[in-house]
């Protein structure tokens, strides 16, 4: 009988959720400055998915969620103020 302890490996879904939590933070942070129309929703979706899958990095997922929502609020505020979405072609 083998009594050596094997290291406990996290389940694949937990590792994926941890990666999503970190990715939501890393997308939400630069979204405050650039491309908030793209990075904000991506950060929110990744954070919510990570939280739903039971990430061990809950704090980072919540921070990514807050930053993603902040991106969207910033975009809405700048658009209302007339300084956002300044795309012009031609």
PDB file of N, CA and C in Angstrom, residues 3-87:
ATOM      1  N   UNK A   3       1.585   4.991   0.703  1.00  0.00           N
ATOM      2  CA  UNK A   3       1.054   6.018   1.601  1.00  0.00           C
ATOM      3  C   UNK A   3       1.633   7.400   1.320  1.00  0.00           C
ATOM      4  N   UNK A   4       2.326   7.544   0.205  1.00  0.00           N
ATOM      5  CA  UNK A   4       2.863   8.870  -0.103  1.00  0.00           C
ATOM      6  C   UNK A   4       1.726   9.814  -0.470  1.00  0.00           C
ATOM      7  N   UNK A   5       1.870  11.001   0.012  1.00  0.00           N
ATOM      8  CA  UNK A   5       0.832  12.009  -0.246  1.00  0.00           C
ATOM      9  C   UNK A   5       1.037  12.599  -1.634  1.00  0.00           C
ATOM     10  N   UNK A   6      -0.043  12.705  -2.323  1.00  0.00           N
ATOM     11  CA  UNK A   6      -0.016  13.338  -3.644  1.00  0.00           C
ATOM     12  C   UNK A   6      -0.466  14.775  -3.494  1.00  0.00           C
ATOM     13  N   UNK A   7       0.197  15.673  -4.213  1.00  0.00           N
ATOM     14  CA  UNK A   7      -0.247  17.061  -4.127  1.00  0.00           C
ATOM     15  C   UNK A   7      -1.667  17.197  -4.666  1.00  0.00           C
ATOM     16  N   UNK A   8      -2.421  18.026  -4.008  1.00  0.00           N
ATOM     17  CA  UNK A   8      -3.802  18.223  -4.421  1.00  0.00           C
ATOM     18  C   UNK A   8      -3.819  19.187  -5.594  1.00  0.00           C
ATOM     19  N   UNK A   9      -4.379  18.747  -6.683  1.00  0.00           N
ATOM     20  CA  UNK A   9      -4.489  19.595  -7.864  1.00  0.00           C
ATOM     21  C   UNK A   9      -5.889  20.181  -7.923  1.00  0.00           C
ATOM     22  N   UNK A  10      -5.972  21.471  -8.220  1.00  0.00           N
ATOM     23  CA  UNK A  10      -7.302  22.052  -8.361  1.00  0.00           C
ATOM     24  C   UNK A  10      -7.988  21.504  -9.611  1.00  0.00           C
ATOM     25  N   UNK A  11      -9.274  21.439  -9.563  1.00  0.00           N
ATOM     26  CA  UNK A  11     -10.022  20.963 -10.722  1.00  0.00           C
ATOM     27  C   UNK A  11      -9.800  21.904 -11.888  1.00  0.00           C
ATOM     28  N   UNK A  12      -9.972  21.383 -13.100  1.00  0.00           N
ATOM     29  CA  UNK A  12      -9.742  22.190 -14.294  1.00  0.00           C
ATOM     30  C   UNK A  12     -10.665  23.397 -14.329  1.00  0.00           C
ATOM     31  N   UNK A  13     -11.901  23.228 -13.889  1.00  0.00           N
ATOM     32  CA  UNK A  13     -12.826  24.358 -13.919  1.00  0.00           C
ATOM     33  C   UNK A  13     -12.417  25.440 -12.928  1.00  0.00           C
ATOM     34  N   UNK A  14     -11.818  25.049 -11.800  1.00  0.00           N
ATOM     35  CA  UNK A  14     -11.347  26.033 -10.829  1.00  0.00           C
ATOM     36  C   UNK A  14     -10.152  26.794 -11.390  1.00  0.00           C
ATOM     37  N   UNK A  15      -9.257  26.091 -12.067  1.00  0.00           N
ATOM     38  CA  UNK A  15      -8.120  26.773 -12.693  1.00  0.00           C
ATOM     39  C   UNK A  15      -8.594  27.724 -13.772  1.00  0.00           C
ATOM     40  N   UNK A  16      -9.561  27.293 -14.564  1.00  0.00           N
ATOM     41  CA  UNK A  16     -10.122  28.171 -15.594  1.00  0.00           C
ATOM     42  C   UNK A  16     -10.773  29.388 -14.963  1.00  0.00           C
ATOM     43  N   UNK A  17     -11.493  29.186 -13.884  1.00  0.00           N
ATOM     44  CA  UNK A  17     -12.156  30.298 -13.201  1.00  0.00           C
ATOM     45  C   UNK A  17     -11.126  31.255 -12.611  1.00  0.00           C
ATOM     46  N   UNK A  18     -10.029  30.719 -12.086  1.00  0.00           N
ATOM     47  CA  UNK A  18      -8.974  31.576 -11.563  1.00  0.00           C
ATOM     48  C   UNK A  18      -8.362  32.417 -12.676  1.00  0.00           C
ATOM     49  N   UNK A  19      -8.144  31.807 -13.820  1.00  0.00           N
ATOM     50  CA  UNK A  19      -7.613  32.538 -14.976  1.00  0.00           C
ATOM     51  C   UNK A  19      -8.572  33.614 -15.449  1.00  0.00           C
ATOM     52  N   UNK A  20      -9.855  33.306 -15.414  1.00  0.00           N
ATOM     53  CA  UNK A  20     -10.853  34.302 -15.811  1.00  0.00           C
ATOM     54  C   UNK A  20     -10.886  35.468 -14.833  1.00  0.00           C
ATOM     55  N   UNK A  21     -10.704  35.188 -13.560  1.00  0.00           N
ATOM     56  CA  UNK A  21     -10.692  36.250 -12.548  1.00  0.00           C
ATOM     57  C   UNK A  21      -9.529  37.201 -12.786  1.00  0.00           C
ATOM     58  N   UNK A  22      -8.362  36.638 -13.051  1.00  0.00           N
ATOM     59  CA  UNK A  22      -7.187  37.468 -13.320  1.00  0.00           C
ATOM     60  C   UNK A  22      -7.374  38.234 -14.626  1.00  0.00           C
ATOM     61  N   UNK A  23      -7.909  37.575 -15.644  1.00  0.00           N
ATOM     62  CA  UNK A  23      -8.119  38.237 -16.930  1.00  0.00           C
ATOM     63  C   UNK A  23      -9.119  39.382 -16.810  1.00  0.00           C
ATOM     64  N   UNK A  24     -10.154  39.217 -15.997  1.00  0.00           N
ATOM     65  CA  UNK A  24     -11.128  40.295 -15.840  1.00  0.00           C
ATOM     66  C   UNK A  24     -10.479  41.511 -15.211  1.00  0.00           C
ATOM     67  N   UNK A  25      -9.589  41.293 -14.237  1.00  0.00           N
ATOM     68  CA  UNK A  25      -8.856  42.399 -13.634  1.00  0.00           C
ATOM     69  C   UNK A  25      -7.938  43.062 -14.656  1.00  0.00           C
ATOM     70  N   UNK A  26      -7.213  42.250 -15.421  1.00  0.00           N
ATOM     71  CA  UNK A  26      -6.257  42.789 -16.378  1.00  0.00           C
ATOM     72  C   UNK A  26      -6.934  43.476 -17.561  1.00  0.00           C
ATOM     73  N   UNK A  27      -8.165  43.149 -17.867  1.00  0.00           N
ATOM     74  CA  UNK A  27      -8.900  43.846 -18.917  1.00  0.00           C
ATOM     75  C   UNK A  27      -9.604  45.091 -18.388  1.00  0.00           C
ATOM     76  N   UNK A  28     -10.068  45.028 -17.163  1.00  0.00           N
ATOM     77  CA  UNK A  28     -10.789  46.157 -16.587  1.00  0.00           C
ATOM     78  C   UNK A  28      -9.894  47.338 -16.290  1.00  0.00           C
ATOM     79  N   UNK A  29      -8.663  47.076 -15.893  1.00  0.00           N
ATOM     80  CA  UNK A  29      -7.748  48.149 -15.513  1.00  0.00           C
ATOM     81  C   UNK A  29      -7.400  49.072 -16.684  1.00  0.00           C
ATOM     82  N   UNK A  30      -6.903  48.564 -17.805  1.00  0.00           N
ATOM     83  CA  UNK A  30      -6.614  49.489 -18.912  1.00  0.00           C
ATOM     84  C   UNK A  30      -7.889  50.020 -19.573  1.00  0.00           C
ATOM     85  N   UNK A  31      -9.015  49.352 -19.337  1.00  0.00           N
ATOM     86  CA  UNK A  31     -10.278  49.819 -19.897  1.00  0.00           C
ATOM     87  C   UNK A  31     -10.704  51.166 -19.349  1.00  0.00           C
ATOM     88  N   UNK A  32     -10.131  51.566 -18.218  1.00  0.00           N
ATOM     89  CA  UNK A  32     -10.430  52.894 -17.688  1.00  0.00           C
ATOM     90  C   UNK A  32      -9.826  53.988 -18.562  1.00  0.00           C
ATOM     91  N   UNK A  33      -8.803  53.648 -19.336  1.00  0.00           N
ATOM     92  CA  UNK A  33      -8.120  54.638 -20.157  1.00  0.00           C
ATOM     93  C   UNK A  33      -8.411  54.491 -21.644  1.00  0.00           C
ATOM     94  N   UNK A  34      -8.458  53.274 -22.139  1.00  0.00           N
ATOM     95  CA  UNK A  34      -8.625  53.048 -23.577  1.00  0.00           C
ATOM     96  C   UNK A  34      -9.611  51.914 -23.826  1.00  0.00           C
ATOM     97  N   UNK A  35     -10.296  51.993 -24.928  1.00  0.00           N
ATOM     98  CA  UNK A  35     -11.184  50.924 -25.407  1.00  0.00           C
ATOM     99  C   UNK A  35     -12.186  50.441 -24.361  1.00  0.00           C
ATOM    100  N   UNK A  36     -12.730  51.364 -23.583  1.00  0.00           N
ATOM    101  CA  UNK A  36     -13.651  50.938 -22.530  1.00  0.00           C
ATOM    102  C   UNK A  36     -14.923  50.328 -23.082  1.00  0.00           C
ATOM    103  N   UNK A  37     -15.263  50.614 -24.321  1.00  0.00           N
ATOM    104  CA  UNK A  37     -16.454  50.021 -24.919  1.00  0.00           C
ATOM    105  C   UNK A  37     -16.264  48.517 -25.162  1.00  0.00           C
ATOM    106  N   UNK A  38     -15.025  48.080 -25.288  1.00  0.00           N
ATOM    107  CA  UNK A  38     -14.732  46.662 -25.516  1.00  0.00           C
ATOM    108  C   UNK A  38     -14.270  45.976 -24.226  1.00  0.00           C
ATOM    109  N   UNK A  39     -13.335  46.616 -23.537  1.00  0.00           N
ATOM    110  CA  UNK A  39     -12.722  45.987 -22.369  1.00  0.00           C
ATOM    111  C   UNK A  39     -13.667  45.941 -21.166  1.00  0.00           C
ATOM    112  N   UNK A  40     -14.547  46.916 -21.021  1.00  0.00           N
ATOM    113  CA  UNK A  40     -15.484  46.932 -19.902  1.00  0.00           C
ATOM    114  C   UNK A  40     -16.419  45.731 -19.900  1.00  0.00           C
ATOM    115  N   UNK A  41     -17.161  45.522 -20.988  1.00  0.00           N
ATOM    116  CA  UNK A  41     -18.048  44.342 -21.016  1.00  0.00           C
ATOM    117  C   UNK A  41     -17.284  43.022 -20.913  1.00  0.00           C
ATOM    118  N   UNK A  42     -16.098  42.950 -21.507  1.00  0.00           N
ATOM    119  CA  UNK A  42     -15.313  41.715 -21.411  1.00  0.00           C
ATOM    120  C   UNK A  42     -14.918  41.442 -19.967  1.00  0.00           C
ATOM    121  N   UNK A  43     -14.513  42.481 -19.239  1.00  0.00           N
ATOM    122  CA  UNK A  43     -14.132  42.317 -17.836  1.00  0.00           C
ATOM    123  C   UNK A  43     -15.332  41.886 -16.996  1.00  0.00           C
ATOM    124  N   UNK A  44     -16.493  42.472 -17.261  1.00  0.00           N
ATOM    125  CA  UNK A  44     -17.700  42.114 -16.508  1.00  0.00           C
ATOM    126  C   UNK A  44     -18.078  40.656 -16.762  1.00  0.00           C
ATOM    127  N   UNK A  45     -18.084  40.250 -18.017  1.00  0.00           N
ATOM    128  CA  UNK A  45     -18.464  38.865 -18.345  1.00  0.00           C
ATOM    129  C   UNK A  45     -17.487  37.851 -17.756  1.00  0.00           C
ATOM    130  N   UNK A  46     -16.194  38.127 -17.854  1.00  0.00           N
ATOM    131  CA  UNK A  46     -15.216  37.197 -17.292  1.00  0.00           C
ATOM    132  C   UNK A  46     -15.326  37.121 -15.772  1.00  0.00           C
ATOM    133  N   UNK A  47     -15.545  38.256 -15.131  1.00  0.00           N
ATOM    134  CA  UNK A  47     -15.662  38.266 -13.666  1.00  0.00           C
ATOM    135  C   UNK A  47     -16.897  37.491 -13.216  1.00  0.00           C
ATOM    136  N   UNK A  48     -18.014  37.712 -13.875  1.00  0.00           N
ATOM    137  CA  UNK A  48     -19.236  37.005 -13.490  1.00  0.00           C
ATOM    138  C   UNK A  48     -19.111  35.505 -13.727  1.00  0.00           C
ATOM    139  N   UNK A  49     -18.463  35.126 -14.822  1.00  0.00           N
ATOM    140  CA  UNK A  49     -18.253  33.710 -15.106  1.00  0.00           C
ATOM    141  C   UNK A  49     -17.324  33.078 -14.072  1.00  0.00           C
ATOM    142  N   UNK A  50     -16.259  33.793 -13.710  1.00  0.00           N
ATOM    143  CA  UNK A  50     -15.326  33.275 -12.708  1.00  0.00           C
ATOM    144  C   UNK A  50     -16.011  33.111 -11.359  1.00  0.00           C
ATOM    145  N   UNK A  51     -16.828  34.078 -10.982  1.00  0.00           N
ATOM    146  CA  UNK A  51     -17.544  33.973  -9.708  1.00  0.00           C
ATOM    147  C   UNK A  51     -18.553  32.831  -9.728  1.00  0.00           C
ATOM    148  N   UNK A  52     -19.211  32.640 -10.859  1.00  0.00           N
ATOM    149  CA  UNK A  52     -20.190  31.559 -10.974  1.00  0.00           C
ATOM    150  C   UNK A  52     -19.517  30.185 -10.911  1.00  0.00           C
ATOM    151  N   UNK A  53     -18.280  30.087 -11.403  1.00  0.00           N
ATOM    152  CA  UNK A  53     -17.559  28.806 -11.396  1.00  0.00           C
ATOM    153  C   UNK A  53     -16.818  28.553 -10.088  1.00  0.00           C
ATOM    154  N   UNK A  54     -16.871  29.496  -9.168  1.00  0.00           N
ATOM    155  CA  UNK A  54     -16.256  29.289  -7.864  1.00  0.00           C
ATOM    156  C   UNK A  54     -14.755  29.481  -7.848  1.00  0.00           C
ATOM    157  N   UNK A  55     -14.301  30.604  -8.327  1.00  0.00           N
ATOM    158  CA  UNK A  55     -12.870  30.887  -8.348  1.00  0.00           C
ATOM    159  C   UNK A  55     -12.308  31.012  -6.934  1.00  0.00           C
ATOM    160  N   UNK A  56     -11.034  30.660  -6.808  1.00  0.00           N
ATOM    161  CA  UNK A  56     -10.344  30.850  -5.535  1.00  0.00           C
ATOM    162  C   UNK A  56      -9.819  32.281  -5.430  1.00  0.00           C
ATOM    163  N   UNK A  57      -9.804  32.994  -6.527  1.00  0.00           N
ATOM    164  CA  UNK A  57      -9.341  34.388  -6.571  1.00  0.00           C
ATOM    165  C   UNK A  57     -10.549  35.320  -6.606  1.00  0.00           C
ATOM    166  N   UNK A  58     -11.390  35.167  -5.627  1.00  0.00           N
ATOM    167  CA  UNK A  58     -12.645  35.915  -5.570  1.00  0.00           C
ATOM    168  C   UNK A  58     -12.416  37.424  -5.520  1.00  0.00           C
ATOM    169  N   UNK A  59     -11.435  37.865  -4.773  1.00  0.00           N
ATOM    170  CA  UNK A  59     -11.139  39.289  -4.675  1.00  0.00           C
ATOM    171  C   UNK A  59     -10.771  39.895  -6.011  1.00  0.00           C
ATOM    172  N   UNK A  60      -9.979  39.159  -6.786  1.00  0.00           N
ATOM    173  CA  UNK A  60      -9.580  39.662  -8.087  1.00  0.00           C
ATOM    174  C   UNK A  60     -10.755  39.689  -9.054  1.00  0.00           C
ATOM    175  N   UNK A  61     -11.639  38.701  -8.943  1.00  0.00           N
ATOM    176  CA  UNK A  61     -12.827  38.691  -9.795  1.00  0.00           C
ATOM    177  C   UNK A  61     -13.753  39.851  -9.455  1.00  0.00           C
ATOM    178  N   UNK A  62     -13.932  40.120  -8.163  1.00  0.00           N
ATOM    179  CA  UNK A  62     -14.781  41.245  -7.746  1.00  0.00           C
ATOM    180  C   UNK A  62     -14.156  42.561  -8.197  1.00  0.00           C
ATOM    181  N   UNK A  63     -12.838  42.679  -8.077  1.00  0.00           N
ATOM    182  CA  UNK A  63     -12.160  43.885  -8.533  1.00  0.00           C
ATOM    183  C   UNK A  63     -12.299  44.046 -10.046  1.00  0.00           C
ATOM    184  N   UNK A  64     -12.195  42.956 -10.792  1.00  0.00           N
ATOM    185  CA  UNK A  64     -12.410  43.007 -12.240  1.00  0.00           C
ATOM    186  C   UNK A  64     -13.831  43.421 -12.579  1.00  0.00           C
ATOM    187  N   UNK A  65     -14.792  42.938 -11.795  1.00  0.00           N
ATOM    188  CA  UNK A  65     -16.193  43.323 -11.999  1.00  0.00           C
ATOM    189  C   UNK A  65     -16.385  44.813 -11.737  1.00  0.00           C
ATOM    190  N   UNK A  66     -15.811  45.306 -10.656  1.00  0.00           N
ATOM    191  CA  UNK A  66     -15.928  46.728 -10.319  1.00  0.00           C
ATOM    192  C   UNK A  66     -15.264  47.591 -11.392  1.00  0.00           C
ATOM    193  N   UNK A  67     -14.082  47.179 -11.851  1.00  0.00           N
ATOM    194  CA  UNK A  67     -13.396  47.941 -12.890  1.00  0.00           C
ATOM    195  C   UNK A  67     -14.177  47.909 -14.205  1.00  0.00           C
ATOM    196  N   UNK A  68     -14.751  46.763 -14.548  1.00  0.00           N
ATOM    197  CA  UNK A  68     -15.542  46.666 -15.777  1.00  0.00           C
ATOM    198  C   UNK A  68     -16.766  47.560 -15.737  1.00  0.00           C
ATOM    199  N   UNK A  69     -17.449  47.568 -14.609  1.00  0.00           N
ATOM    200  CA  UNK A  69     -18.610  48.448 -14.456  1.00  0.00           C
ATOM    201  C   UNK A  69     -18.155  49.905 -14.484  1.00  0.00           C
ATOM    202  N   UNK A  70     -17.005  50.186 -13.869  1.00  0.00           N
ATOM    203  CA  UNK A  70     -16.440  51.533 -13.916  1.00  0.00           C
ATOM    204  C   UNK A  70     -16.127  51.960 -15.335  1.00  0.00           C
ATOM    205  N   UNK A  71     -15.610  51.043 -16.146  1.00  0.00           N
ATOM    206  CA  UNK A  71     -15.348  51.335 -17.559  1.00  0.00           C
ATOM    207  C   UNK A  71     -16.627  51.755 -18.265  1.00  0.00           C
ATOM    208  N   UNK A  72     -17.689  50.999 -18.025  1.00  0.00           N
ATOM    209  CA  UNK A  72     -18.961  51.304 -18.689  1.00  0.00           C
ATOM    210  C   UNK A  72     -19.554  52.617 -18.195  1.00  0.00           C
ATOM    211  N   UNK A  73     -19.442  52.893 -16.904  1.00  0.00           N
ATOM    212  CA  UNK A  73     -19.942  54.158 -16.373  1.00  0.00           C
ATOM    213  C   UNK A  73     -19.138  55.339 -16.903  1.00  0.00           C
ATOM    214  N   UNK A  74     -17.832  55.169 -17.005  1.00  0.00           N
ATOM    215  CA  UNK A  74     -16.981  56.218 -17.566  1.00  0.00           C
ATOM    216  C   UNK A  74     -17.336  56.484 -19.022  1.00  0.00           C
ATOM    217  N   UNK A  75     -17.546  55.412 -19.778  1.00  0.00           N
ATOM    218  CA  UNK A  75     -17.924  55.568 -21.176  1.00  0.00           C
ATOM    219  C   UNK A  75     -19.266  56.284 -21.292  1.00  0.00           C
ATOM    220  N   UNK A  76     -20.228  55.912 -20.472  1.00  0.00           N
ATOM    221  CA  UNK A  76     -21.542  56.560 -20.516  1.00  0.00           C
ATOM    222  C   UNK A  76     -21.436  58.030 -20.120  1.00  0.00           C
ATOM    223  N   UNK A  77     -20.656  58.320 -19.087  1.00  0.00           N
ATOM    224  CA  UNK A  77     -20.485  59.702 -18.657  1.00  0.00           C
ATOM    225  C   UNK A  77     -19.821  60.564 -19.714  1.00  0.00           C
ATOM    226  N   UNK A  78     -18.778  60.034 -20.342  1.00  0.00           N
ATOM    227  CA  UNK A  78     -18.101  60.800 -21.387  1.00  0.00           C
ATOM    228  C   UNK A  78     -18.974  60.972 -22.623  1.00  0.00           C
ATOM    229  N   UNK A  79     -19.769  59.977 -22.926  1.00  0.00           N
ATOM    230  CA  UNK A  79     -20.666  60.087 -24.079  1.00  0.00           C
ATOM    231  C   UNK A  79     -21.731  61.137 -23.822  1.00  0.00           C
ATOM    232  N   UNK A  80     -22.292  61.155 -22.625  1.00  0.00           N
ATOM    233  CA  UNK A  80     -23.309  62.150 -22.276  1.00  0.00           C
ATOM    234  C   UNK A  80     -22.704  63.552 -22.276  1.00  0.00           C
ATOM    235  N   UNK A  81     -21.472  63.670 -21.807  1.00  0.00           N
ATOM    236  CA  UNK A  81     -20.812  64.967 -21.754  1.00  0.00           C
ATOM    237  C   UNK A  81     -20.370  65.440 -23.138  1.00  0.00           C
ATOM    238  N   UNK A  82     -20.460  64.576 -24.124  1.00  0.00           N
ATOM    239  CA  UNK A  82     -20.106  64.953 -25.491  1.00  0.00           C
ATOM    240  C   UNK A  82     -18.647  64.758 -25.821  1.00  0.00           C
ATOM    241  N   UNK A  83     -17.899  64.093 -24.967  1.00  0.00           N
ATOM    242  CA  UNK A  83     -16.483  63.906 -25.213  1.00  0.00           C
ATOM    243  C   UNK A  83     -16.126  62.463 -25.526  1.00  0.00           C
ATOM    244  N   UNK A  84     -17.093  61.604 -25.632  1.00  0.00           N
ATOM    245  CA  UNK A  84     -16.819  60.197 -25.893  1.00  0.00           C
ATOM    246  C   UNK A  84     -17.280  59.795 -27.276  1.00  0.00           C
ATOM    247  N   UNK A  85     -16.823  58.664 -27.708  1.00  0.00           N
ATOM    248  CA  UNK A  85     -17.150  58.086 -29.004  1.00  0.00           C
ATOM    249  C   UNK A  85     -16.949  59.146 -30.095  1.00  0.00           C
ATOM    250  N   UNK A  86     -15.714  59.537 -30.270  1.00  0.00           N
ATOM    251  CA  UNK A  86     -15.364  60.597 -31.212  1.00  0.00           C
ATOM    252  C   UNK A  86     -14.870  60.028 -32.532  1.00  0.00           C
ATOM    253  N   UNK A  87     -15.521  59.009 -32.999  1.00  0.00           N
ATOM    254  CA  UNK A  87     -15.106  58.426 -34.264  1.00  0.00           C
ATOM    255  C   UNK A  87     -15.666  59.249 -35.393  1.00  0.00           C
TER     256      UNK A  87
END
